[in-house]
């Protein structure tokens, strides 16, 4: 008997046969399955998720004929960059006409102030005539008591006084009418001037609006305007998409919503970059209803033939802006979303408006730029040196 083989270290080790290996693997798989079934998972995933963003339409505020297009699809533009130009012939003529109307209104208001001063001087003359006629009447009345003058002369003096009083009343009425047109105003605050100045500003704005600018920074897409095309106010010419402010709408099954809360961390991957590039984000809010509830043609379930279909609710996921800058995304791209639902203390319904969802542009705030200076220059050129407030003598 060979005792060396029996006492060797190799002989003490158990032999791993194929059957034993299969039994171990099956046991591990069974344990994993039991853990998966009976232990609650803290991760919710879906591949029904897509990148969303703001698609800002560039529209015309006035009608006109397109003479120039300064950007096309895929171009990146800055806010305020001129995208489309319209023929400004009509607006230029209207602008010059409005300037002429303001100049005419300024001169007419000057005339009104001058008429007030003129009639005021006439009132002074009429008042002097009344004083003189009254003095003549009083003198003749004293002489009539001594018989030095006849009753006829006294009657004529009375008639002269009545005529002077009537003339003074008429002139006072004219003065009141003229004052009503300018009383309480100065040249620049007169209603006629303000109306003409507003018309000039309208014409100036219309002239500026012949250049249609980009309202925000972004990438141009969906251009559907051509040179020579006649467009109407409100016509959509193209769109600008700010790719630096995108988010993900993940459509979770209704059975997956129980543990979802606002603020929970989210890990995302895009088919564009593969699973080696991960995005970090968080749940920003859950939509108010399922996708089918807000569809153009909602499902009509009150029918005899009904089949239950699992509904999905859009969940908005905010992304890390620095990661978007490093790995840009496009609207409509597919995403894979994994939500860590371990912390379930958050809210289900948003308590207010997120400051990240506030959008604004100041491109249109400059439409009245230089308008006030143009109005002032027209008034200054036509007001002369004698313009005075109403009532000033």
mmCIF file of C-alpha atoms in Angstrom:
data_model
loop_
_atom_site.group_PDB
_atom_site.id
_atom_site.type_symbol
_atom_site.label_atom_id
_atom_site.label_comp_id
_atom_site.label_asym_id
_atom_site.label_seq_id
_atom_site.Cartn_x
_atom_site.Cartn_y
_atom_site.Cartn_z
ATOM 1 C CA UNK A 1 0.000 0.000 0.000
ATOM 2 C CA UNK A 2 1.214 3.481 -0.948
ATOM 3 C CA UNK A 3 0.899 5.466 2.275
ATOM 4 C CA UNK A 4 2.658 8.579 0.834
ATOM 5 C CA UNK A 5 -0.307 9.338 -1.465
ATOM 6 C CA UNK A 6 -2.784 8.938 1.355
ATOM 7 C CA UNK A 7 -0.949 11.335 3.668
ATOM 8 C CA UNK A 8 -0.211 14.014 1.043
ATOM 9 C CA UNK A 9 -1.885 17.529 1.398
ATOM 10 C CA UNK A 10 -3.594 17.207 -1.968
ATOM 11 C CA UNK A 11 -5.352 14.073 -0.882
ATOM 12 C CA UNK A 12 -6.971 15.918 2.091
ATOM 13 C CA UNK A 13 -8.662 18.562 -0.138
ATOM 14 C CA UNK A 14 -12.222 17.833 -1.304
ATOM 15 C CA UNK A 15 -12.674 17.456 -4.987
ATOM 16 C CA UNK A 16 -14.956 20.077 -6.688
ATOM 17 C CA UNK A 17 -16.945 18.194 -9.195
ATOM 18 C CA UNK A 18 -19.203 19.775 -11.787
ATOM 19 C CA UNK A 19 -22.266 18.721 -9.808
ATOM 20 C CA UNK A 20 -21.042 20.514 -6.666
ATOM 21 C CA UNK A 21 -20.271 23.714 -8.603
ATOM 22 C CA UNK A 22 -23.745 23.724 -10.128
ATOM 23 C CA UNK A 23 -25.315 23.193 -6.705
ATOM 24 C CA UNK A 24 -23.390 26.152 -5.232
ATOM 25 C CA UNK A 25 -24.344 28.443 -8.135
ATOM 26 C CA UNK A 26 -27.988 27.378 -7.902
ATOM 27 C CA UNK A 27 -28.001 28.015 -4.174
ATOM 28 C CA UNK A 28 -26.536 31.495 -4.601
ATOM 29 C CA UNK A 29 -29.099 32.271 -7.269
ATOM 30 C CA UNK A 30 -31.903 31.059 -5.040
ATOM 31 C CA UNK A 31 -30.705 33.232 -2.149
ATOM 32 C CA UNK A 32 -30.461 36.284 -4.437
ATOM 33 C CA UNK A 33 -33.965 35.666 -5.735
ATOM 34 C CA UNK A 34 -35.344 35.384 -2.215
ATOM 35 C CA UNK A 35 -33.624 38.633 -1.206
ATOM 36 C CA UNK A 36 -34.984 40.351 -4.332
ATOM 37 C CA UNK A 37 -38.534 39.157 -3.639
ATOM 38 C CA UNK A 38 -38.857 39.545 0.087
ATOM 39 C CA UNK A 39 -36.605 42.541 0.837
ATOM 40 C CA UNK A 40 -37.956 45.939 -0.312
ATOM 41 C CA UNK A 41 -35.830 47.647 -2.964
ATOM 42 C CA UNK A 42 -34.797 51.286 -2.489
ATOM 43 C CA UNK A 43 -34.133 51.891 -6.173
ATOM 44 C CA UNK A 44 -36.772 52.644 -8.816
ATOM 45 C CA UNK A 45 -35.700 52.609 -12.442
ATOM 46 C CA UNK A 46 -37.216 53.312 -15.846
ATOM 47 C CA UNK A 47 -36.026 53.673 -19.392
ATOM 48 C CA UNK A 48 -39.145 55.558 -20.451
ATOM 49 C CA UNK A 49 -37.429 58.909 -19.957
ATOM 50 C CA UNK A 50 -36.498 61.680 -22.350
ATOM 51 C CA UNK A 51 -34.655 64.995 -22.303
ATOM 52 C CA UNK A 52 -36.953 68.019 -22.336
ATOM 53 C CA UNK A 53 -36.220 71.716 -22.822
ATOM 54 C CA UNK A 54 -37.746 75.067 -23.637
ATOM 55 C CA UNK A 55 -38.467 75.538 -27.319
ATOM 56 C CA UNK A 56 -38.747 79.325 -27.563
ATOM 57 C CA UNK A 57 -40.550 80.501 -30.664
ATOM 58 C CA UNK A 58 -39.269 83.581 -32.483
ATOM 59 C CA UNK A 59 -42.338 85.462 -33.690
ATOM 60 C CA UNK A 60 -42.970 88.665 -35.596
ATOM 61 C CA UNK A 61 -44.605 91.542 -33.709
ATOM 62 C CA UNK A 62 -45.506 93.410 -36.890
ATOM 63 C CA UNK A 63 -46.248 92.383 -40.469
ATOM 64 C CA UNK A 64 -43.851 92.886 -43.322
ATOM 65 C CA UNK A 65 -41.697 91.378 -46.024
ATOM 66 C CA UNK A 66 -38.567 89.455 -45.032
ATOM 67 C CA UNK A 67 -35.426 91.025 -46.481
ATOM 68 C CA UNK A 68 -32.696 89.248 -44.509
ATOM 69 C CA UNK A 69 -32.163 86.103 -42.419
ATOM 70 C CA UNK A 70 -29.091 86.151 -40.192
ATOM 71 C CA UNK A 71 -29.161 82.656 -38.631
ATOM 72 C CA UNK A 72 -30.069 79.122 -39.631
ATOM 73 C CA UNK A 73 -30.653 75.752 -37.993
ATOM 74 C CA UNK A 74 -27.838 74.546 -35.685
ATOM 75 C CA UNK A 75 -26.449 78.088 -35.245
ATOM 76 C CA UNK A 76 -25.889 79.237 -31.677
ATOM 77 C CA UNK A 77 -27.085 82.798 -31.066
ATOM 78 C CA UNK A 78 -26.918 85.220 -28.184
ATOM 79 C CA UNK A 79 -29.915 87.037 -26.764
ATOM 80 C CA UNK A 80 -30.537 90.207 -28.779
ATOM 81 C CA UNK A 81 -28.849 88.903 -31.936
ATOM 82 C CA UNK A 82 -30.824 89.972 -35.014
ATOM 83 C CA UNK A 83 -32.309 86.909 -36.662
ATOM 84 C CA UNK A 84 -34.691 88.308 -39.278
ATOM 85 C CA UNK A 85 -35.064 91.750 -40.851
ATOM 86 C CA UNK A 86 -38.234 93.088 -42.456
ATOM 87 C CA UNK A 87 -38.615 95.834 -45.018
ATOM 88 C CA UNK A 88 -38.839 99.092 -43.047
ATOM 89 C CA UNK A 89 -40.115 101.412 -45.796
ATOM 90 C CA UNK A 90 -43.625 101.762 -44.397
ATOM 91 C CA UNK A 91 -42.377 102.108 -40.831
ATOM 92 C CA UNK A 92 -39.841 104.787 -41.830
ATOM 93 C CA UNK A 93 -42.545 106.832 -43.539
ATOM 94 C CA UNK A 94 -44.816 106.430 -40.518
ATOM 95 C CA UNK A 95 -42.002 107.505 -38.230
ATOM 96 C CA UNK A 96 -41.342 110.692 -40.197
ATOM 97 C CA UNK A 97 -45.076 111.419 -40.325
ATOM 98 C CA UNK A 98 -45.323 111.043 -36.540
ATOM 99 C CA UNK A 99 -42.411 113.451 -36.087
ATOM 100 C CA UNK A 100 -44.197 115.996 -38.262
ATOM 101 C CA UNK A 101 -47.415 115.609 -36.259
ATOM 102 C CA UNK A 102 -45.552 116.202 -33.015
ATOM 103 C CA UNK A 103 -43.901 119.305 -34.461
ATOM 104 C CA UNK A 104 -47.300 120.587 -35.631
ATOM 105 C CA UNK A 105 -48.893 119.844 -32.256
ATOM 106 C CA UNK A 106 -46.102 121.720 -30.494
ATOM 107 C CA UNK A 107 -46.668 124.822 -32.609
ATOM 108 C CA UNK A 108 -50.452 124.632 -32.198
ATOM 109 C CA UNK A 109 -50.114 124.425 -28.430
ATOM 110 C CA UNK A 110 -47.818 127.439 -28.551
ATOM 111 C CA UNK A 111 -50.616 129.273 -30.379
ATOM 112 C CA UNK A 112 -53.059 128.297 -27.646
ATOM 113 C CA UNK A 113 -50.816 129.762 -24.975
ATOM 114 C CA UNK A 114 -50.374 132.916 -27.077
ATOM 115 C CA UNK A 115 -54.145 133.226 -27.536
ATOM 116 C CA UNK A 116 -54.629 133.070 -23.790
ATOM 117 C CA UNK A 117 -52.225 135.966 -23.347
ATOM 118 C CA UNK A 118 -53.835 137.866 -26.192
ATOM 119 C CA UNK A 119 -57.372 137.523 -24.827
ATOM 120 C CA UNK A 120 -56.130 138.360 -21.344
ATOM 121 C CA UNK A 121 -54.820 141.640 -22.737
ATOM 122 C CA UNK A 122 -58.183 142.214 -24.429
ATOM 123 C CA UNK A 123 -59.917 141.619 -21.111
ATOM 124 C CA UNK A 124 -57.782 144.379 -19.612
ATOM 125 C CA UNK A 125 -58.819 146.719 -22.430
ATOM 126 C CA UNK A 126 -62.517 145.868 -21.963
ATOM 127 C CA UNK A 127 -62.216 146.370 -18.227
ATOM 128 C CA UNK A 128 -60.728 149.814 -18.843
ATOM 129 C CA UNK A 129 -63.633 150.645 -21.185
ATOM 130 C CA UNK A 130 -66.097 149.680 -18.476
ATOM 131 C CA UNK A 131 -64.334 151.864 -15.944
ATOM 132 C CA UNK A 132 -64.374 154.788 -18.339
ATOM 133 C CA UNK A 133 -68.068 154.299 -19.273
ATOM 134 C CA UNK A 134 -69.060 154.083 -15.608
ATOM 135 C CA UNK A 135 -67.172 157.271 -14.801
ATOM 136 C CA UNK A 136 -68.882 159.088 -17.727
ATOM 137 C CA UNK A 137 -72.294 157.932 -16.538
ATOM 138 C CA UNK A 138 -71.649 159.038 -12.958
ATOM 139 C CA UNK A 139 -70.463 162.462 -14.116
ATOM 140 C CA UNK A 140 -73.576 162.995 -16.298
ATOM 141 C CA UNK A 141 -75.835 161.870 -13.476
ATOM 142 C CA UNK A 142 -74.377 164.582 -11.230
ATOM 143 C CA UNK A 143 -74.797 167.236 -13.953
ATOM 144 C CA UNK A 144 -78.305 166.060 -14.734
ATOM 145 C CA UNK A 145 -79.383 166.939 -11.184
ATOM 146 C CA UNK A 146 -78.454 170.566 -11.853
ATOM 147 C CA UNK A 147 -79.973 170.546 -15.348
ATOM 148 C CA UNK A 148 -76.622 170.984 -17.094
ATOM 149 C CA UNK A 149 -77.154 167.897 -19.290
ATOM 150 C CA UNK A 150 -80.220 166.413 -20.798
ATOM 151 C CA UNK A 151 -81.790 163.100 -19.995
ATOM 152 C CA UNK A 152 -80.845 161.918 -23.491
ATOM 153 C CA UNK A 153 -77.136 162.286 -22.759
ATOM 154 C CA UNK A 154 -77.583 160.341 -19.530
ATOM 155 C CA UNK A 155 -79.337 157.573 -21.487
ATOM 156 C CA UNK A 156 -76.527 157.446 -24.030
ATOM 157 C CA UNK A 157 -73.959 157.178 -21.209
ATOM 158 C CA UNK A 158 -75.942 154.316 -19.674
ATOM 159 C CA UNK A 159 -76.054 152.518 -23.018
ATOM 160 C CA UNK A 160 -72.301 152.960 -23.405
ATOM 161 C CA UNK A 161 -71.736 151.417 -19.976
ATOM 162 C CA UNK A 162 -74.017 148.458 -20.773
ATOM 163 C CA UNK A 163 -72.192 147.895 -24.051
ATOM 164 C CA UNK A 164 -68.803 147.951 -22.302
ATOM 165 C CA UNK A 165 -70.041 145.482 -19.674
ATOM 166 C CA UNK A 166 -71.366 143.137 -22.383
ATOM 167 C CA UNK A 167 -68.063 143.306 -24.250
ATOM 168 C CA UNK A 168 -66.173 142.512 -21.054
ATOM 169 C CA UNK A 169 -68.422 139.494 -20.373
ATOM 170 C CA UNK A 170 -67.933 138.163 -23.900
ATOM 171 C CA UNK A 171 -64.176 138.512 -23.703
ATOM 172 C CA UNK A 172 -64.122 136.803 -20.285
ATOM 173 C CA UNK A 173 -66.033 133.864 -21.783
ATOM 174 C CA UNK A 174 -63.484 133.620 -24.586
ATOM 175 C CA UNK A 175 -60.682 133.703 -22.027
ATOM 176 C CA UNK A 176 -62.330 130.911 -20.027
ATOM 177 C CA UNK A 177 -62.575 128.775 -23.187
ATOM 178 C CA UNK A 178 -58.932 129.321 -24.068
ATOM 179 C CA UNK A 179 -57.789 128.661 -20.521
ATOM 180 C CA UNK A 180 -59.750 125.404 -20.482
ATOM 181 C CA UNK A 181 -57.474 124.168 -23.293
ATOM 182 C CA UNK A 182 -54.205 124.921 -21.471
ATOM 183 C CA UNK A 183 -55.030 125.435 -17.805
ATOM 184 C CA UNK A 184 -52.940 123.353 -15.399
ATOM 185 C CA UNK A 185 -50.465 122.282 -18.065
ATOM 186 C CA UNK A 186 -47.137 123.239 -19.487
ATOM 187 C CA UNK A 187 -46.002 122.739 -23.042
ATOM 188 C CA UNK A 188 -44.603 119.246 -22.455
ATOM 189 C CA UNK A 189 -47.570 118.098 -20.360
ATOM 190 C CA UNK A 190 -50.276 119.367 -22.701
ATOM 191 C CA UNK A 191 -52.631 116.545 -23.824
ATOM 192 C CA UNK A 192 -52.075 117.321 -27.511
ATOM 193 C CA UNK A 193 -48.309 117.095 -27.032
ATOM 194 C CA UNK A 194 -48.572 113.881 -25.022
ATOM 195 C CA UNK A 195 -50.816 112.291 -27.656
ATOM 196 C CA UNK A 196 -48.490 113.230 -30.512
ATOM 197 C CA UNK A 197 -45.474 112.078 -28.482
ATOM 198 C CA UNK A 198 -47.130 108.689 -27.872
ATOM 199 C CA UNK A 199 -47.830 108.349 -31.592
ATOM 200 C CA UNK A 200 -44.178 109.096 -32.309
ATOM 201 C CA UNK A 201 -43.077 106.441 -29.801
ATOM 202 C CA UNK A 202 -45.424 103.924 -31.433
ATOM 203 C CA UNK A 203 -43.927 104.684 -34.822
ATOM 204 C CA UNK A 204 -40.422 104.397 -33.381
ATOM 205 C CA UNK A 205 -41.217 100.997 -31.834
ATOM 206 C CA UNK A 206 -42.700 99.766 -35.118
ATOM 207 C CA UNK A 207 -39.512 100.824 -36.895
ATOM 208 C CA UNK A 208 -37.335 98.979 -34.388
ATOM 209 C CA UNK A 209 -39.485 95.858 -34.619
ATOM 210 C CA UNK A 210 -38.530 95.411 -38.254
ATOM 211 C CA UNK A 211 -35.452 93.710 -36.769
ATOM 212 C CA UNK A 212 -36.507 90.511 -35.005
ATOM 213 C CA UNK A 213 -33.994 89.481 -32.349
ATOM 214 C CA UNK A 214 -33.348 86.268 -30.446
ATOM 215 C CA UNK A 215 -35.096 86.452 -27.069
ATOM 216 C CA UNK A 216 -32.575 84.152 -25.326
ATOM 217 C CA UNK A 217 -29.242 82.407 -25.795
ATOM 218 C CA UNK A 218 -29.617 79.088 -27.565
ATOM 219 C CA UNK A 219 -29.442 76.964 -30.678
ATOM 220 C CA UNK A 220 -31.614 77.826 -33.677
ATOM 221 C CA UNK A 221 -33.962 75.133 -34.929
ATOM 222 C CA UNK A 222 -37.193 74.725 -36.915
ATOM 223 C CA UNK A 223 -36.520 77.693 -39.233
ATOM 224 C CA UNK A 224 -39.479 78.031 -41.574
ATOM 225 C CA UNK A 225 -39.100 81.542 -42.967
ATOM 226 C CA UNK A 226 -37.663 82.562 -46.323
ATOM 227 C CA UNK A 227 -36.377 85.805 -47.831
ATOM 228 C CA UNK A 228 -39.157 87.628 -49.659
ATOM 229 C CA UNK A 229 -41.880 85.982 -47.613
ATOM 230 C CA UNK A 230 -44.753 88.188 -46.440
ATOM 231 C CA UNK A 231 -45.420 87.496 -42.771
ATOM 232 C CA UNK A 232 -48.155 88.587 -40.391
ATOM 233 C CA UNK A 233 -47.905 89.605 -36.733
ATOM 234 C CA UNK A 234 -47.552 86.532 -34.555
ATOM 235 C CA UNK A 235 -46.066 84.355 -37.297
ATOM 236 C CA UNK A 236 -43.597 81.777 -35.986
ATOM 237 C CA UNK A 237 -40.337 82.174 -37.892
ATOM 238 C CA UNK A 238 -37.985 79.806 -36.064
ATOM 239 C CA UNK A 239 -37.259 78.473 -32.594
ATOM 240 C CA UNK A 240 -34.365 78.884 -30.173
ATOM 241 C CA UNK A 241 -33.576 76.100 -27.693
ATOM 242 C CA UNK A 242 -31.407 76.918 -24.636
ATOM 243 C CA UNK A 243 -29.524 73.631 -24.271
ATOM 244 C CA UNK A 244 -27.946 74.782 -21.015
ATOM 245 C CA UNK A 245 -31.334 74.550 -19.275
ATOM 246 C CA UNK A 246 -32.727 71.102 -19.998
ATOM 247 C CA UNK A 247 -34.331 68.542 -17.723
ATOM 248 C CA UNK A 248 -35.596 64.956 -17.937
ATOM 249 C CA UNK A 249 -39.186 63.759 -17.888
ATOM 250 C CA UNK A 250 -39.211 60.188 -16.581
ATOM 251 C CA UNK A 251 -42.477 58.315 -17.054
ATOM 252 C CA UNK A 252 -42.861 55.955 -14.095
ATOM 253 C CA UNK A 253 -45.538 53.323 -13.779
ATOM 254 C CA UNK A 254 -48.257 54.046 -11.266
ATOM 255 C CA UNK A 255 -47.021 51.084 -9.229
ATOM 256 C CA UNK A 256 -43.611 52.783 -8.929
ATOM 257 C CA UNK A 257 -44.857 56.100 -7.545
ATOM 258 C CA UNK A 258 -45.500 55.049 -3.952
ATOM 259 C CA UNK A 259 -42.003 55.787 -2.673
ATOM 260 C CA UNK A 260 -41.078 58.687 -4.983
ATOM 261 C CA UNK A 261 -40.547 62.013 -3.210
ATOM 262 C CA UNK A 262 -39.407 65.476 -4.250
ATOM 263 C CA UNK A 263 -35.683 65.951 -3.714
ATOM 264 C CA UNK A 264 -34.661 62.280 -3.933
ATOM 265 C CA UNK A 265 -31.297 61.764 -5.701
ATOM 266 C CA UNK A 266 -31.347 60.413 -9.227
ATOM 267 C CA UNK A 267 -28.654 58.790 -11.358
ATOM 268 C CA UNK A 268 -29.084 58.978 -15.116
ATOM 269 C CA UNK A 269 -27.336 57.678 -18.199
ATOM 270 C CA UNK A 270 -27.911 58.629 -21.816
ATOM 271 C CA UNK A 271 -27.858 56.354 -24.812
ATOM 272 C CA UNK A 272 -25.801 59.085 -26.473
ATOM 273 C CA UNK A 273 -22.768 58.551 -24.207
ATOM 274 C CA UNK A 274 -23.423 55.065 -22.854
ATOM 275 C CA UNK A 275 -23.311 53.951 -19.243
ATOM 276 C CA UNK A 276 -19.791 55.215 -18.654
ATOM 277 C CA UNK A 277 -21.111 58.787 -18.383
ATOM 278 C CA UNK A 278 -23.483 59.337 -15.464
ATOM 279 C CA UNK A 279 -25.544 62.405 -14.660
ATOM 280 C CA UNK A 280 -26.588 63.376 -11.165
ATOM 281 C CA UNK A 281 -29.926 64.994 -10.487
ATOM 282 C CA UNK A 282 -32.910 65.077 -8.187
ATOM 283 C CA UNK A 283 -36.677 64.823 -8.444
ATOM 284 C CA UNK A 284 -38.087 68.303 -8.905
ATOM 285 C CA UNK A 285 -41.745 67.399 -9.039
ATOM 286 C CA UNK A 286 -44.410 64.940 -10.102
ATOM 287 C CA UNK A 287 -46.893 65.890 -12.795
ATOM 288 C CA UNK A 288 -50.554 66.487 -12.002
ATOM 289 C CA UNK A 289 -51.788 63.495 -13.955
ATOM 290 C CA UNK A 290 -50.926 60.626 -16.219
ATOM 291 C CA UNK A 291 -49.767 61.131 -19.761
ATOM 292 C CA UNK A 292 -52.984 59.743 -21.195
ATOM 293 C CA UNK A 293 -55.088 62.189 -19.155
ATOM 294 C CA UNK A 294 -53.501 65.150 -20.924
ATOM 295 C CA UNK A 295 -53.288 63.568 -24.366
ATOM 296 C CA UNK A 296 -54.847 65.299 -27.346
ATOM 297 C CA UNK A 297 -57.389 62.462 -27.536
ATOM 298 C CA UNK A 298 -57.840 61.119 -23.971
ATOM 299 C CA UNK A 299 -58.740 57.477 -23.609
ATOM 300 C CA UNK A 300 -62.477 56.714 -23.348
ATOM 301 C CA UNK A 301 -62.616 53.913 -20.802
ATOM 302 C CA UNK A 302 -66.380 53.936 -20.296
ATOM 303 C CA UNK A 303 -66.906 51.284 -22.965
ATOM 304 C CA UNK A 304 -68.021 47.683 -22.953
ATOM 305 C CA UNK A 305 -64.682 46.324 -24.129
ATOM 306 C CA UNK A 306 -62.203 47.532 -21.521
ATOM 307 C CA UNK A 307 -58.661 46.347 -20.992
ATOM 308 C CA UNK A 308 -56.642 47.680 -18.111
ATOM 309 C CA UNK A 309 -53.472 49.456 -19.206
ATOM 310 C CA UNK A 310 -50.814 50.447 -16.699
ATOM 311 C CA UNK A 311 -50.635 54.226 -16.635
ATOM 312 C CA UNK A 312 -47.494 56.321 -16.336
ATOM 313 C CA UNK A 313 -46.960 59.672 -14.620
ATOM 314 C CA UNK A 314 -44.268 62.111 -15.823
ATOM 315 C CA UNK A 315 -41.722 62.935 -13.130
ATOM 316 C CA UNK A 316 -39.550 65.999 -13.687
ATOM 317 C CA UNK A 317 -35.875 65.505 -12.871
ATOM 318 C CA UNK A 318 -33.483 68.440 -12.569
ATOM 319 C CA UNK A 319 -29.942 67.881 -13.807
ATOM 320 C CA UNK A 320 -26.573 69.175 -12.658
ATOM 321 C CA UNK A 321 -25.753 72.111 -14.939
ATOM 322 C CA UNK A 322 -22.007 71.521 -14.750
ATOM 323 C CA UNK A 323 -22.478 67.971 -16.041
ATOM 324 C CA UNK A 324 -24.676 69.220 -18.886
ATOM 325 C CA UNK A 325 -21.977 71.685 -19.838
ATOM 326 C CA UNK A 326 -19.398 68.896 -19.873
ATOM 327 C CA UNK A 327 -21.604 66.427 -21.742
ATOM 328 C CA UNK A 328 -24.278 68.378 -23.643
ATOM 329 C CA UNK A 329 -27.678 66.818 -24.227
ATOM 330 C CA UNK A 330 -30.277 67.330 -26.948
ATOM 331 C CA UNK A 331 -34.011 67.606 -26.536
ATOM 332 C CA UNK A 332 -35.709 64.259 -27.065
ATOM 333 C CA UNK A 333 -32.759 61.997 -26.220
ATOM 334 C CA UNK A 334 -33.507 58.746 -24.372
ATOM 335 C CA UNK A 335 -32.334 58.401 -20.775
ATOM 336 C CA UNK A 336 -32.166 55.627 -18.209
ATOM 337 C CA UNK A 337 -33.234 56.833 -14.765
ATOM 338 C CA UNK A 338 -32.541 55.307 -11.343
ATOM 339 C CA UNK A 339 -34.054 56.941 -8.269
ATOM 340 C CA UNK A 340 -32.748 56.264 -4.769
ATOM 341 C CA UNK A 341 -35.914 56.132 -2.639
ATOM 342 C CA UNK A 342 -34.169 55.392 0.660
ATOM 343 C CA UNK A 343 -35.113 58.816 2.053
ATOM 344 C CA UNK A 344 -38.899 59.100 1.871
ATOM 345 C CA UNK A 345 -39.386 62.158 4.084
ATOM 346 C CA UNK A 346 -39.837 64.565 1.172
ATOM 347 C CA UNK A 347 -43.075 65.929 -0.275
ATOM 348 C CA UNK A 348 -45.154 64.437 -3.044
ATOM 349 C CA UNK A 349 -46.745 67.717 -4.152
ATOM 350 C CA UNK A 350 -44.545 70.758 -4.762
ATOM 351 C CA UNK A 351 -45.166 73.497 -2.155
ATOM 352 C CA UNK A 352 -44.490 76.375 -4.558
ATOM 353 C CA UNK A 353 -42.662 77.590 -7.639
ATOM 354 C CA UNK A 354 -39.060 76.548 -8.039
ATOM 355 C CA UNK A 355 -36.740 79.524 -8.653
ATOM 356 C CA UNK A 356 -34.974 77.443 -11.319
ATOM 357 C CA UNK A 357 -38.203 77.382 -13.338
ATOM 358 C CA UNK A 358 -38.497 81.165 -13.673
ATOM 359 C CA UNK A 359 -37.733 82.375 -17.187
ATOM 360 C CA UNK A 360 -37.359 85.935 -18.417
ATOM 361 C CA UNK A 361 -35.748 88.054 -21.116
ATOM 362 C CA UNK A 362 -34.793 91.718 -21.216
ATOM 363 C CA UNK A 363 -34.372 91.867 -24.998
ATOM 364 C CA UNK A 364 -37.664 93.695 -25.500
ATOM 365 C CA UNK A 365 -37.124 96.151 -22.650
ATOM 366 C CA UNK A 366 -34.962 98.306 -24.938
ATOM 367 C CA UNK A 367 -37.634 98.916 -27.557
ATOM 368 C CA UNK A 368 -38.173 102.469 -26.266
ATOM 369 C CA UNK A 369 -34.459 103.211 -26.192
ATOM 370 C CA UNK A 370 -33.740 106.704 -27.555
ATOM 371 C CA UNK A 371 -37.490 107.356 -28.075
ATOM 372 C CA UNK A 372 -37.620 109.941 -25.261
ATOM 373 C CA UNK A 373 -34.610 111.761 -26.699
ATOM 374 C CA UNK A 374 -36.224 111.893 -30.152
ATOM 375 C CA UNK A 375 -39.465 113.293 -28.715
ATOM 376 C CA UNK A 376 -37.572 115.906 -26.714
ATOM 377 C CA UNK A 377 -35.522 116.987 -29.734
ATOM 378 C CA UNK A 378 -38.683 117.498 -31.841
ATOM 379 C CA UNK A 379 -40.375 119.547 -29.102
ATOM 380 C CA UNK A 380 -37.253 121.615 -28.465
ATOM 381 C CA UNK A 381 -36.959 122.439 -32.157
ATOM 382 C CA UNK A 382 -40.532 123.750 -32.314
ATOM 383 C CA UNK A 383 -41.309 125.234 -28.915
ATOM 384 C CA UNK A 384 -39.554 128.556 -29.591
ATOM 385 C CA UNK A 385 -38.328 130.797 -26.799
ATOM 386 C CA UNK A 386 -41.626 132.289 -25.695
ATOM 387 C CA UNK A 387 -43.499 129.219 -24.522
ATOM 388 C CA UNK A 388 -44.955 129.859 -21.068
ATOM 389 C CA UNK A 389 -47.312 127.970 -18.803
ATOM 390 C CA UNK A 390 -50.988 128.779 -18.937
ATOM 391 C CA UNK A 391 -51.973 131.852 -16.926
ATOM 392 C CA UNK A 392 -48.492 133.386 -16.972
ATOM 393 C CA UNK A 393 -48.564 137.006 -18.104
#
